[in-house]
Amino acid sequence: MKKTFNLFLAIFTVTLSAFAQPNPDDTSLAWFKKTTGVIQFQLNKAAQTYKPGKNPRSVNPDGTVRLAGLTDWTTGFFPGSLWYGYELTGDKTLENEAKKFTLALDSIRNIKNTHDVGFMLFCSYGNAYRIMGDKI
């Protein structure tokens, strides 16, 4: 149940931060620093909890986490989130986790029976290439 709550909190925080508007009177941007810290913590926690190739996908009605296997169309979303987290924070641990979770998807390039390969690869490898170039 704790894993489920942490995953939900991470998704909620990322979603909320995407729509949050800074207060024009707040020159410190404390809201942004706090949100960034929560994102960094939650992504690191999730990366420690889940295994590459079995990425968190969603929450089941019973509160357990539904995992995405290699052929699930959402399998690249979690590695992509790790790349976004690294890009936002510069956290080297997130960079290493993003590499690990992305490289676990290598055999997706051989899947030919779905139109979802773009979701599977662009979110993971696409963000890796955009952020790192050829360095992963």
Tab-separated table of N, CA, C and O in Angstrom:
chain	number	residue	atom	x	y	z
A	1	MET	N	0.823	-1.187	0.000
A	1	MET	CA	0.000	0.000	0.000
A	1	MET	C	0.874	1.262	0.000
A	1	MET	O	0.544	2.226	-0.659
A	2	LYS	N	2.016	1.209	0.709
A	2	LYS	CA	2.910	2.356	0.778
A	2	LYS	C	3.517	2.650	-0.602
A	2	LYS	O	3.632	3.798	-0.998
A	3	LYS	N	3.861	1.580	-1.352
A	3	LYS	CA	4.398	1.757	-2.692
A	3	LYS	C	3.356	2.417	-3.591
A	3	LYS	O	3.669	3.296	-4.382
A	4	THR	N	2.133	1.982	-3.448
A	4	THR	CA	1.048	2.531	-4.248
A	4	THR	C	0.867	4.008	-3.958
A	4	THR	O	0.732	4.824	-4.872
A	5	PHE	N	0.878	4.347	-2.697
A	5	PHE	CA	0.718	5.750	-2.316
A	5	PHE	C	1.870	6.589	-2.859
A	5	PHE	O	1.654	7.686	-3.378
A	6	ASN	N	3.106	6.073	-2.743
A	6	ASN	CA	4.265	6.818	-3.240
A	6	ASN	C	4.177	7.035	-4.749
A	6	ASN	O	4.486	8.120	-5.238
A	7	LEU	N	3.759	5.990	-5.487
A	7	LEU	CA	3.613	6.132	-6.929
A	7	LEU	C	2.535	7.159	-7.252
A	7	LEU	O	2.717	8.033	-8.098
A	8	PHE	N	1.399	7.065	-6.572
A	8	PHE	CA	0.319	8.028	-6.786
A	8	PHE	C	0.796	9.442	-6.472
A	8	PHE	O	0.531	10.383	-7.228
A	9	LEU	N	1.520	9.607	-5.379
A	9	LEU	CA	2.005	10.926	-4.988
A	9	LEU	C	2.958	11.493	-6.039
A	9	LEU	O	2.887	12.683	-6.364
A	10	ALA	N	3.820	10.649	-6.581
A	10	ALA	CA	4.760	11.109	-7.603
A	10	ALA	C	4.019	11.577	-8.847
A	10	ALA	O	4.304	12.650	-9.390
A	11	ILE	N	3.052	10.791	-9.291
A	11	ILE	CA	2.286	11.162	-10.478
A	11	ILE	C	1.495	12.440	-10.218
A	11	ILE	O	1.459	13.351	-11.049
A	12	PHE	N	0.867	12.531	-9.052
A	12	PHE	CA	0.086	13.709	-8.692
A	12	PHE	C	0.970	14.953	-8.637
A	12	PHE	O	0.616	16.008	-9.149
A	13	THR	N	2.136	14.815	-8.041
A	13	THR	CA	3.048	15.950	-7.899
A	13	THR	C	3.531	16.439	-9.251
A	13	THR	O	3.565	17.648	-9.510
A	14	VAL	N	3.896	15.505	-10.133
A	14	VAL	CA	4.350	15.891	-11.468
A	14	VAL	C	3.225	16.597	-12.214
A	14	VAL	O	3.433	17.628	-12.848
A	15	THR	N	2.023	16.046	-12.128
A	15	THR	CA	0.877	16.655	-12.796
A	15	THR	C	0.591	18.036	-12.227
A	15	THR	O	0.399	19.007	-12.968
A	16	LEU	N	0.570	18.143	-10.914
A	16	LEU	CA	0.293	19.421	-10.266
A	16	LEU	C	1.349	20.457	-10.627
A	16	LEU	O	1.018	21.607	-10.924
A	17	SER	N	2.607	20.053	-10.638
A	17	SER	CA	3.673	21.011	-10.925
A	17	SER	C	3.616	21.497	-12.362
A	17	SER	O	4.033	22.620	-12.656
A	18	ALA	N	3.076	20.681	-13.260
A	18	ALA	CA	2.970	21.101	-14.651
A	18	ALA	C	1.973	22.243	-14.819
A	18	ALA	O	2.102	23.066	-15.723
A	19	PHE	N	0.975	22.312	-13.936
A	19	PHE	CA	-0.050	23.341	-14.038
A	19	PHE	C	0.130	24.476	-13.032
A	19	PHE	O	-0.584	25.465	-13.088
A	20	ALA	N	1.074	24.324	-12.132
A	20	ALA	CA	1.276	25.342	-11.095
A	20	ALA	C	1.836	26.618	-11.729
A	20	ALA	O	2.711	26.568	-12.575
A	21	GLN	N	1.318	27.730	-11.317
A	21	GLN	CA	1.785	29.025	-11.797
A	21	GLN	C	2.509	29.728	-10.645
A	21	GLN	O	2.017	29.744	-9.527
A	22	PRO	N	3.680	30.287	-10.923
A	22	PRO	CA	4.391	30.980	-9.856
A	22	PRO	C	3.640	32.235	-9.428
A	22	PRO	O	2.997	32.895	-10.232
A	23	ASN	N	3.738	32.531	-8.163
A	23	ASN	CA	3.177	33.770	-7.631
A	23	ASN	C	4.108	34.899	-8.048
A	23	ASN	O	5.295	34.878	-7.725
A	24	PRO	N	3.595	35.898	-8.764
A	24	PRO	CA	4.474	36.976	-9.225
A	24	PRO	C	5.171	37.719	-8.095
A	24	PRO	O	6.206	38.331	-8.293
A	25	ASP	N	4.602	37.652	-6.892
A	25	ASP	CA	5.209	38.325	-5.742
A	25	ASP	C	6.281	37.481	-5.067
A	25	ASP	O	6.988	37.948	-4.193
A	26	ASP	N	6.378	36.218	-5.446
A	26	ASP	CA	7.332	35.300	-4.806
A	26	ASP	C	8.586	35.214	-5.669
A	26	ASP	O	8.636	34.496	-6.652
A	27	THR	N	9.603	35.961	-5.305
A	27	THR	CA	10.828	35.976	-6.093
A	27	THR	C	11.738	34.807	-5.767
A	27	THR	O	12.669	34.526	-6.501
A	28	SER	N	11.459	34.088	-4.695
A	28	SER	CA	12.330	32.978	-4.304
A	28	SER	C	12.015	31.694	-5.051
A	28	SER	O	12.837	30.788	-5.093
A	29	LEU	N	10.815	31.591	-5.626
A	29	LEU	CA	10.372	30.371	-6.303
A	29	LEU	C	10.481	29.149	-5.391
A	29	LEU	O	10.813	28.054	-5.825
A	30	ALA	N	10.186	29.346	-4.132
A	30	ALA	CA	10.242	28.250	-3.166
A	30	ALA	C	9.313	27.111	-3.562
A	30	ALA	O	9.632	25.943	-3.358
A	31	TRP	N	8.172	27.438	-4.160
A	31	TRP	CA	7.219	26.410	-4.596
A	31	TRP	C	7.875	25.479	-5.608
A	31	TRP	O	7.671	24.276	-5.576
A	32	PHE	N	8.687	26.051	-6.500
A	32	PHE	CA	9.333	25.246	-7.533
A	32	PHE	C	10.419	24.357	-6.932
A	32	PHE	O	10.531	23.181	-7.277
A	33	LYS	N	11.190	24.905	-6.017
A	33	LYS	CA	12.245	24.122	-5.363
A	33	LYS	C	11.648	22.970	-4.570
A	33	LYS	O	12.155	21.849	-4.599
A	34	LYS	N	10.556	23.240	-3.876
A	34	LYS	CA	9.914	22.192	-3.082
A	34	LYS	C	9.360	21.095	-3.995
A	34	LYS	O	9.558	19.903	-3.742
A	35	THR	N	8.676	21.488	-5.040
A	35	THR	CA	8.106	20.515	-5.972
A	35	THR	C	9.206	19.697	-6.639
A	35	THR	O	9.090	18.474	-6.776
A	36	THR	N	10.272	20.350	-7.027
A	36	THR	CA	11.398	19.657	-7.641
A	36	THR	C	11.994	18.641	-6.673
A	36	THR	O	12.338	17.519	-7.067
A	37	GLY	N	12.110	18.998	-5.423
A	37	GLY	CA	12.627	18.070	-4.411
A	37	GLY	C	11.735	16.856	-4.237
A	37	GLY	O	12.218	15.724	-4.095
A	38	VAL	N	10.426	17.068	-4.251
A	38	VAL	CA	9.481	15.945	-4.130
A	38	VAL	C	9.591	15.035	-5.341
A	38	VAL	O	9.626	13.805	-5.218
A	39	ILE	N	9.663	15.626	-6.526
A	39	ILE	CA	9.806	14.831	-7.752
A	39	ILE	C	11.073	14.000	-7.692
A	39	ILE	O	11.067	12.800	-7.986
A	40	GLN	N	12.169	14.612	-7.303
A	40	GLN	CA	13.456	13.922	-7.212
A	40	GLN	C	13.371	12.762	-6.218
A	40	GLN	O	13.812	11.649	-6.510
A	41	PHE	N	12.803	13.003	-5.054
A	41	PHE	CA	12.667	11.957	-4.036
A	41	PHE	C	11.806	10.802	-4.544
A	41	PHE	O	12.178	9.637	-4.426
A	42	GLN	N	10.637	11.127	-5.102
A	42	GLN	CA	9.708	10.085	-5.538
A	42	GLN	C	10.273	9.249	-6.679
A	42	GLN	O	10.113	8.027	-6.694
A	43	LEU	N	10.922	9.886	-7.642
A	43	LEU	CA	11.503	9.117	-8.746
A	43	LEU	C	12.645	8.228	-8.268
A	43	LEU	O	12.771	7.085	-8.712
A	44	ASN	N	13.474	8.735	-7.369
A	44	ASN	CA	14.547	7.896	-6.817
A	44	ASN	C	13.977	6.717	-6.047
A	44	ASN	O	14.468	5.591	-6.154
A	45	LYS	N	12.950	6.966	-5.253
A	45	LYS	CA	12.300	5.895	-4.479
A	45	LYS	C	11.698	4.843	-5.413
A	45	LYS	O	11.851	3.643	-5.202
A	46	ALA	N	11.007	5.298	-6.455
A	46	ALA	CA	10.406	4.361	-7.411
A	46	ALA	C	11.478	3.554	-8.133
A	46	ALA	O	11.316	2.347	-8.349
A	47	ALA	N	12.583	4.190	-8.504
A	47	ALA	CA	13.653	3.482	-9.202
A	47	ALA	C	14.284	2.411	-8.315
A	47	ALA	O	14.729	1.374	-8.809
A	48	GLN	N	14.302	2.639	-7.003
A	48	GLN	CA	14.812	1.634	-6.069
A	48	GLN	C	13.810	0.506	-5.856
A	48	GLN	O	14.185	-0.610	-5.528
A	49	THR	N	12.536	0.806	-6.026
A	49	THR	CA	11.469	-0.145	-5.740
A	49	THR	C	11.228	-1.109	-6.890
A	49	THR	O	10.997	-2.289	-6.673
A	50	TYR	N	11.282	-0.620	-8.120
A	50	TYR	CA	10.931	-1.426	-9.285
A	50	TYR	C	12.173	-1.892	-10.015
A	50	TYR	O	13.247	-1.340	-9.842
A	51	LYS	N	12.004	-2.903	-10.847
A	51	LYS	CA	13.121	-3.503	-11.576
A	51	LYS	C	13.021	-3.132	-13.057
A	51	LYS	O	11.928	-3.102	-13.627
A	52	PRO	N	14.163	-2.862	-13.698
A	52	PRO	CA	14.144	-2.575	-15.130
A	52	PRO	C	13.463	-3.715	-15.899
A	52	PRO	O	13.685	-4.888	-15.620
A	53	GLY	N	12.617	-3.331	-16.845
A	53	GLY	CA	11.854	-4.311	-17.613
A	53	GLY	C	10.483	-4.595	-17.023
A	53	GLY	O	9.633	-5.193	-17.667
A	54	LYS	N	10.263	-4.180	-15.800
A	54	LYS	CA	8.955	-4.275	-15.123
A	54	LYS	C	8.678	-2.909	-14.513
A	54	LYS	O	8.856	-2.687	-13.320
A	55	ASN	N	8.275	-1.988	-15.346
A	55	ASN	CA	8.116	-0.600	-14.941
A	55	ASN	C	6.725	-0.322	-14.383
A	55	ASN	O	5.749	-0.905	-14.843
A	56	PRO	N	6.619	0.582	-13.400
A	56	PRO	CA	5.292	0.935	-12.883
A	56	PRO	C	4.457	1.563	-13.990
A	56	PRO	O	4.943	2.382	-14.767
A	57	ARG	N	3.193	1.145	-14.065
A	57	ARG	CA	2.307	1.620	-15.128
A	57	ARG	C	1.132	2.418	-14.578
A	57	ARG	O	0.841	3.504	-15.017
A	58	SER	N	0.426	1.823	-13.609
A	58	SER	CA	-0.754	2.457	-13.025
A	58	SER	C	-1.077	1.755	-11.720
A	58	SER	O	-0.368	0.841	-11.301
A	59	VAL	N	-2.156	2.183	-11.096
A	59	VAL	CA	-2.578	1.584	-9.831
A	59	VAL	C	-3.864	0.801	-10.088
A	59	VAL	O	-4.813	1.308	-10.686
A	60	ASN	N	-3.879	-0.458	-9.655
A	60	ASN	CA	-5.057	-1.308	-9.776
A	60	ASN	C	-6.125	-0.869	-8.781
A	60	ASN	O	-5.823	-0.193	-7.791
A	61	PRO	N	-7.385	-1.264	-9.008
A	61	PRO	CA	-8.459	-0.910	-8.075
A	61	PRO	C	-8.195	-1.354	-6.634
A	61	PRO	O	-8.645	-0.711	-5.693
A	62	ASP	N	-7.428	-2.445	-6.472
A	62	ASP	CA	-7.152	-2.926	-5.113
A	62	ASP	C	-5.973	-2.197	-4.461
A	62	ASP	O	-5.576	-2.505	-3.346
A	63	GLY	N	-5.392	-1.222	-5.164
A	63	GLY	CA	-4.310	-0.432	-4.586
A	63	GLY	C	-2.915	-0.925	-4.931
A	63	GLY	O	-1.939	-0.263	-4.610
A	64	THR	N	-2.797	-2.079	-5.565
A	64	THR	CA	-1.482	-2.565	-5.961
A	64	THR	C	-1.033	-1.857	-7.234
A	64	THR	O	-1.841	-1.294	-7.975
A	65	VAL	N	0.261	-1.905	-7.474
A	65	VAL	CA	0.804	-1.259	-8.655
A	65	VAL	C	0.772	-2.232	-9.828
A	65	VAL	O	1.211	-3.370	-9.713
A	66	ARG	N	0.244	-1.765	-10.937
A	66	ARG	CA	0.243	-2.555	-12.167
A	66	ARG	C	1.557	-2.275	-12.872
A	66	ARG	O	1.918	-1.105	-13.093
A	67	LEU	N	2.283	-3.319	-13.206
A	67	LEU	CA	3.579	-3.167	-13.849
A	67	LEU	C	3.454	-3.333	-15.359
A	67	LEU	O	2.601	-4.073	-15.846
A	68	ALA	N	4.308	-2.656	-16.087
A	68	ALA	CA	4.345	-2.742	-17.544
A	68	ALA	C	5.520	-3.614	-17.951
A	68	ALA	O	6.664	-3.296	-17.654
A	69	GLY	N	5.224	-4.714	-18.631
A	69	GLY	CA	6.280	-5.571	-19.162
A	69	GLY	C	6.831	-4.992	-20.453
A	69	GLY	O	6.403	-3.929	-20.931
A	70	LEU	N	7.749	-5.687	-21.038
A	70	LEU	CA	8.466	-5.213	-22.215
A	70	LEU	C	7.549	-4.865	-23.379
A	70	LEU	O	7.800	-3.922	-24.121
A	71	THR	N	6.460	-5.602	-23.573
A	71	THR	CA	5.602	-5.359	-24.737
A	71	THR	C	4.419	-4.436	-24.452
A	71	THR	O	3.622	-4.172	-25.343
A	72	ASP	N	4.295	-3.936	-23.239
A	72	ASP	CA	3.212	-3.013	-22.908
A	72	ASP	C	3.496	-1.661	-23.556
A	72	ASP	O	4.629	-1.174	-23.524
A	73	TRP	N	2.474	-1.034	-24.109
A	73	TRP	CA	2.676	0.222	-24.830
A	73	TRP	C	3.175	1.349	-23.939
A	73	TRP	O	3.727	2.336	-24.421
A	74	THR	N	3.027	1.225	-22.619
A	74	THR	CA	3.469	2.280	-21.698
A	74	THR	C	4.847	2.017	-21.101
A	74	THR	O	5.304	2.781	-20.263
A	75	THR	N	5.509	0.970	-21.540
A	75	THR	CA	6.753	0.559	-20.886
A	75	THR	C	7.855	1.625	-20.921
A	75	THR	O	8.719	1.656	-20.066
A	76	GLY	N	7.817	2.532	-21.873
A	76	GLY	CA	8.832	3.580	-21.954
A	76	GLY	C	8.539	4.811	-21.119
A	76	GLY	O	9.390	5.684	-20.966
A	77	PHE	N	7.332	4.883	-20.540
A	77	PHE	CA	6.953	6.089	-19.803
A	77	PHE	C	7.781	6.289	-18.529
A	77	PHE	O	8.182	7.414	-18.226
A	78	PHE	N	8.012	5.220	-17.773
A	78	PHE	CA	8.774	5.379	-16.527
A	78	PHE	C	10.225	5.772	-16.813
A	78	PHE	O	10.719	6.731	-16.196
A	79	PRO	N	10.934	5.093	-17.732
A	79	PRO	CA	12.283	5.573	-18.034
A	79	PRO	C	12.274	7.023	-18.528
A	79	PRO	O	13.158	7.810	-18.173
A	80	GLY	N	11.254	7.380	-19.310
A	80	GLY	CA	11.141	8.772	-19.764
A	80	GLY	C	10.971	9.735	-18.606
A	80	GLY	O	11.552	10.821	-18.598
A	81	SER	N	10.191	9.340	-17.614
A	81	SER	CA	10.019	10.177	-16.418
A	81	SER	C	11.339	10.338	-15.668
A	81	SER	O	11.633	11.417	-15.140
A	82	LEU	N	12.126	9.271	-15.613
A	82	LEU	CA	13.443	9.361	-14.972
A	82	LEU	C	14.341	10.343	-15.729
A	82	LEU	O	15.064	11.134	-15.107
A	83	TRP	N	14.268	10.315	-17.063
A	83	TRP	CA	15.056	11.278	-17.850
A	83	TRP	C	14.606	12.707	-17.589
A	83	TRP	O	15.420	13.617	-17.445
A	84	TYR	N	13.286	12.926	-17.535
A	84	TYR	CA	12.787	14.268	-17.223
A	84	TYR	C	13.247	14.700	-15.835
A	84	TYR	O	13.615	15.860	-15.622
A	85	GLY	N	13.214	13.778	-14.867
A	85	GLY	CA	13.675	14.093	-13.517
A	85	GLY	C	15.141	14.472	-13.490
A	85	GLY	O	15.543	15.434	-12.814
A	86	TYR	N	15.952	13.730	-14.242
A	86	TYR	CA	17.376	14.057	-14.322
A	86	TYR	C	17.583	15.417	-14.976
A	86	TYR	O	18.368	16.240	-14.504
A	87	GLU	N	16.851	15.668	-16.054
A	87	GLU	CA	16.978	16.945	-16.749
A	87	GLU	C	16.605	18.108	-15.835
A	87	GLU	O	17.257	19.154	-15.849
A	88	LEU	N	15.587	17.920	-15.023
A	88	LEU	CA	15.116	18.962	-14.115
A	88	LEU	C	16.073	19.211	-12.956
A	88	LEU	O	16.313	20.346	-12.563
A	89	THR	N	16.636	18.132	-12.405
A	89	THR	CA	17.401	18.247	-11.162
A	89	THR	C	18.918	18.128	-11.323
A	89	THR	O	19.649	18.576	-10.446
A	90	GLY	N	19.373	17.468	-12.373
A	90	GLY	CA	20.802	17.203	-12.514
A	90	GLY	C	21.277	16.094	-11.591
A	90	GLY	O	22.479	15.863	-11.457
A	91	ASP	N	20.370	15.361	-10.964
A	91	ASP	CA	20.683	14.290	-10.019
A	91	ASP	C	21.323	13.117	-10.762
A	91	ASP	O	20.690	12.453	-11.578
A	92	LYS	N	22.604	12.845	-10.480
A	92	LYS	CA	23.344	11.772	-11.152
A	92	LYS	C	22.748	10.391	-10.866
A	92	LYS	O	22.846	9.487	-11.690
A	93	THR	N	22.134	10.221	-9.700
A	93	THR	CA	21.477	8.946	-9.403
A	93	THR	C	20.316	8.736	-10.366
A	93	THR	O	20.133	7.636	-10.897
A	94	LEU	N	19.534	9.776	-10.605
A	94	LEU	CA	18.444	9.664	-11.576
A	94	LEU	C	18.979	9.393	-12.971
A	94	LEU	O	18.389	8.619	-13.727
A	95	GLU	N	20.085	10.006	-13.321
A	95	GLU	CA	20.700	9.740	-14.629
A	95	GLU	C	21.046	8.255	-14.748
A	95	GLU	O	20.732	7.603	-15.758
A	96	ASN	N	21.694	7.700	-13.727
A	96	ASN	CA	22.079	6.289	-13.760
A	96	ASN	C	20.873	5.367	-13.812
A	96	ASN	O	20.871	4.361	-14.529
A	97	GLU	N	19.838	5.700	-13.042
A	97	GLU	CA	18.617	4.893	-13.067
A	97	GLU	C	17.933	4.998	-14.425
A	97	GLU	O	17.423	4.014	-14.954
A	98	ALA	N	17.901	6.191	-14.996
A	98	ALA	CA	17.297	6.385	-16.312
A	98	ALA	C	18.023	5.531	-17.354
A	98	ALA	O	17.379	4.886	-18.198
A	99	LYS	N	19.344	5.511	-17.297
A	99	LYS	CA	20.119	4.674	-18.221
A	99	LYS	C	19.770	3.201	-18.036
A	99	LYS	O	19.524	2.481	-19.015
A	100	LYS	N	19.744	2.761	-16.791
A	100	LYS	CA	19.468	1.356	-16.489
A	100	LYS	C	18.080	0.942	-16.984
A	100	LYS	O	17.938	-0.097	-17.643
A	101	PHE	N	17.065	1.739	-16.688
A	101	PHE	CA	15.698	1.400	-17.095
A	101	PHE	C	15.519	1.530	-18.612
A	101	PHE	O	14.738	0.796	-19.206
A	102	THR	N	16.231	2.450	-19.238
A	102	THR	CA	16.147	2.605	-20.687
A	102	THR	C	16.815	1.442	-21.398
A	102	THR	O	16.235	0.838	-22.311
A	103	LEU	N	18.020	1.106	-20.993
A	103	LEU	CA	18.754	0.026	-21.653
A	103	LEU	C	18.048	-1.322	-21.519
A	103	LEU	O	18.209	-2.197	-22.372
A	104	ALA	N	17.230	-1.484	-20.506
A	104	ALA	CA	16.468	-2.727	-20.333
A	104	ALA	C	15.420	-2.904	-21.434
A	104	ALA	O	14.877	-4.001	-21.608
A	105	LEU	N	15.134	-1.836	-22.181
A	105	LEU	CA	14.127	-1.890	-23.239
A	105	LEU	C	14.737	-2.137	-24.616
A	105	LEU	O	14.055	-2.034	-25.639
A	106	ASP	N	16.008	-2.479	-24.666
A	106	ASP	CA	16.733	-2.610	-25.925
A	106	ASP	C	16.040	-3.526	-26.942
A	106	ASP	O	16.004	-3.225	-28.132
A	107	SER	N	15.474	-4.634	-26.522
A	107	SER	CA	14.901	-5.588	-27.477
A	107	SER	C	13.574	-5.126	-28.072
A	107	SER	O	13.056	-5.762	-28.997
A	108	ILE	N	13.038	-4.010	-27.594
A	108	ILE	CA	11.805	-3.476	-28.183
A	108	ILE	C	12.013	-3.162	-29.662
A	108	ILE	O	11.088	-3.265	-30.464
A	109	ARG	N	13.213	-2.836	-30.039
A	109	ARG	CA	13.482	-2.499	-31.443
A	109	ARG	C	13.144	-3.638	-32.388
A	109	ARG	O	12.973	-3.432	-33.585
A	110	ASN	N	13.017	-4.861	-31.849
A	110	ASN	CA	12.692	-6.020	-32.676
A	110	ASN	C	11.190	-6.302	-32.755
A	110	ASN	O	10.776	-7.197	-33.490
A	111	ILE	N	10.376	-5.576	-32.004
A	111	ILE	CA	8.929	-5.804	-32.014
A	111	ILE	C	8.337	-5.189	-33.278
A	111	ILE	O	8.548	-4.016	-33.563
A	112	LYS	N	7.590	-6.008	-34.009
A	112	LYS	CA	7.048	-5.538	-35.282
A	112	LYS	C	5.530	-5.658	-35.372
A	112	LYS	O	4.948	-5.379	-36.409
A	113	ASN	N	4.869	-6.068	-34.303
A	113	ASN	CA	3.431	-6.325	-34.372
A	113	ASN	C	2.584	-5.282	-33.631
A	113	ASN	O	1.494	-5.569	-33.193
A	114	THR	N	3.103	-4.077	-33.478
A	114	THR	CA	2.339	-3.027	-32.815
A	114	THR	C	2.702	-1.668	-33.395
A	114	THR	O	3.835	-1.463	-33.849
A	115	HIS	N	1.759	-0.781	-33.365
A	115	HIS	CA	2.023	0.595	-33.794
A	115	HIS	C	2.490	1.459	-32.619
A	115	HIS	O	2.727	2.650	-32.784
A	116	ASP	N	2.625	0.873	-31.449
A	116	ASP	CA	2.974	1.623	-30.243
A	116	ASP	C	4.474	1.689	-29.965
A	116	ASP	O	4.886	2.173	-28.916
A	117	VAL	N	5.291	1.217	-30.901
A	117	VAL	CA	6.739	1.214	-30.679
A	117	VAL	C	7.254	2.639	-30.422
A	117	VAL	O	8.189	2.834	-29.659
A	118	GLY	N	6.617	3.621	-31.028
A	118	GLY	CA	7.026	5.008	-30.788
A	118	GLY	C	6.895	5.405	-29.331
A	118	GLY	O	7.788	6.027	-28.766
A	119	PHE	N	5.765	5.034	-28.698
A	119	PHE	CA	5.600	5.306	-27.266
A	119	PHE	C	6.671	4.572	-26.459
A	119	PHE	O	7.237	5.100	-25.506
A	120	MET	N	6.906	3.340	-26.839
A	120	MET	CA	7.806	2.479	-26.084
A	120	MET	C	9.251	2.980	-26.145
A	120	MET	O	9.978	2.932	-25.153
A	121	LEU	N	9.647	3.468	-27.327
A	121	LEU	CA	11.041	3.870	-27.504
A	121	LEU	C	11.291	5.371	-27.390
A	121	LEU	O	12.317	5.788	-26.868
A	122	PHE	N	10.385	6.193	-27.888
A	122	PHE	CA	10.683	7.622	-27.880
A	122	PHE	C	10.708	8.184	-26.469
A	122	PHE	O	11.563	9.022	-26.153
A	123	CYS	N	9.779	7.758	-25.624
A	123	CYS	CA	9.758	8.274	-24.254
A	123	CYS	C	11.047	7.925	-23.518
A	123	CYS	O	11.555	8.719	-22.732
A	124	SER	N	11.575	6.739	-23.773
A	124	SER	CA	12.792	6.293	-23.098
A	124	SER	C	14.042	6.701	-23.894
A	124	SER	O	14.768	7.611	-23.502
A	125	TYR	N	14.277	6.042	-25.015
A	125	TYR	CA	15.469	6.321	-25.812
A	125	TYR	C	15.436	7.717	-26.431
A	125	TYR	O	16.479	8.360	-26.573
A	126	GLY	N	14.266	8.193	-26.806
A	126	GLY	CA	14.163	9.526	-27.391
A	126	GLY	C	14.609	10.604	-26.421
A	126	GLY	O	15.369	11.505	-26.775
A	127	ASN	N	14.133	10.522	-25.183
A	127	ASN	CA	14.560	11.498	-24.177
A	127	ASN	C	16.032	11.314	-23.826
A	127	ASN	O	16.742	12.294	-23.599
A	128	ALA	N	16.484	10.071	-23.785
A	128	ALA	CA	17.906	9.827	-23.515
A	128	ALA	C	18.765	10.500	-24.580
A	128	ALA	O	19.743	11.184	-24.259
A	129	TYR	N	18.392	10.327	-25.834
A	129	TYR	CA	19.174	10.924	-26.918
A	129	TYR	C	19.074	12.453	-26.891
A	129	TYR	O	20.062	13.151	-27.087
A	130	ARG	N	17.885	12.976	-26.634
A	130	ARG	CA	17.697	14.423	-26.578
A	130	ARG	C	18.551	15.053	-25.481
A	130	ARG	O	19.156	16.120	-25.669
A	131	ILE	N	18.647	14.374	-24.339
A	131	ILE	CA	19.354	14.925	-23.194
A	131	ILE	C	20.855	14.602	-23.232
A	131	ILE	O	21.691	15.453	-22.929
A	132	MET	N	21.185	13.367	-23.610
A	132	MET	CA	22.572	12.895	-23.500
A	132	MET	C	23.307	12.797	-24.831
A	132	MET	O	24.517	12.591	-24.845
A	133	GLY	N	22.597	12.868	-25.943
A	133	GLY	CA	23.236	12.604	-27.229
A	133	GLY	C	23.510	11.107	-27.329
A	133	GLY	O	22.677	10.303	-26.917
A	134	ASP	N	24.652	10.742	-27.820
A	134	ASP	CA	25.003	9.329	-27.991
A	134	ASP	C	25.715	8.746	-26.766
A	134	ASP	O	26.406	7.737	-26.879
A	135	LYS	N	25.599	9.356	-25.627
A	135	LYS	CA	26.398	8.981	-24.456
A	135	LYS	C	25.793	7.914	-23.561
A	135	LYS	O	26.339	7.619	-22.528
A	136	ILE	N	24.631	7.320	-23.870
A	136	ILE	CA	24.108	6.308	-22.951
A	136	ILE	C	24.491	4.964	-23.376
A	136	ILE	O	25.099	4.254	-23.623
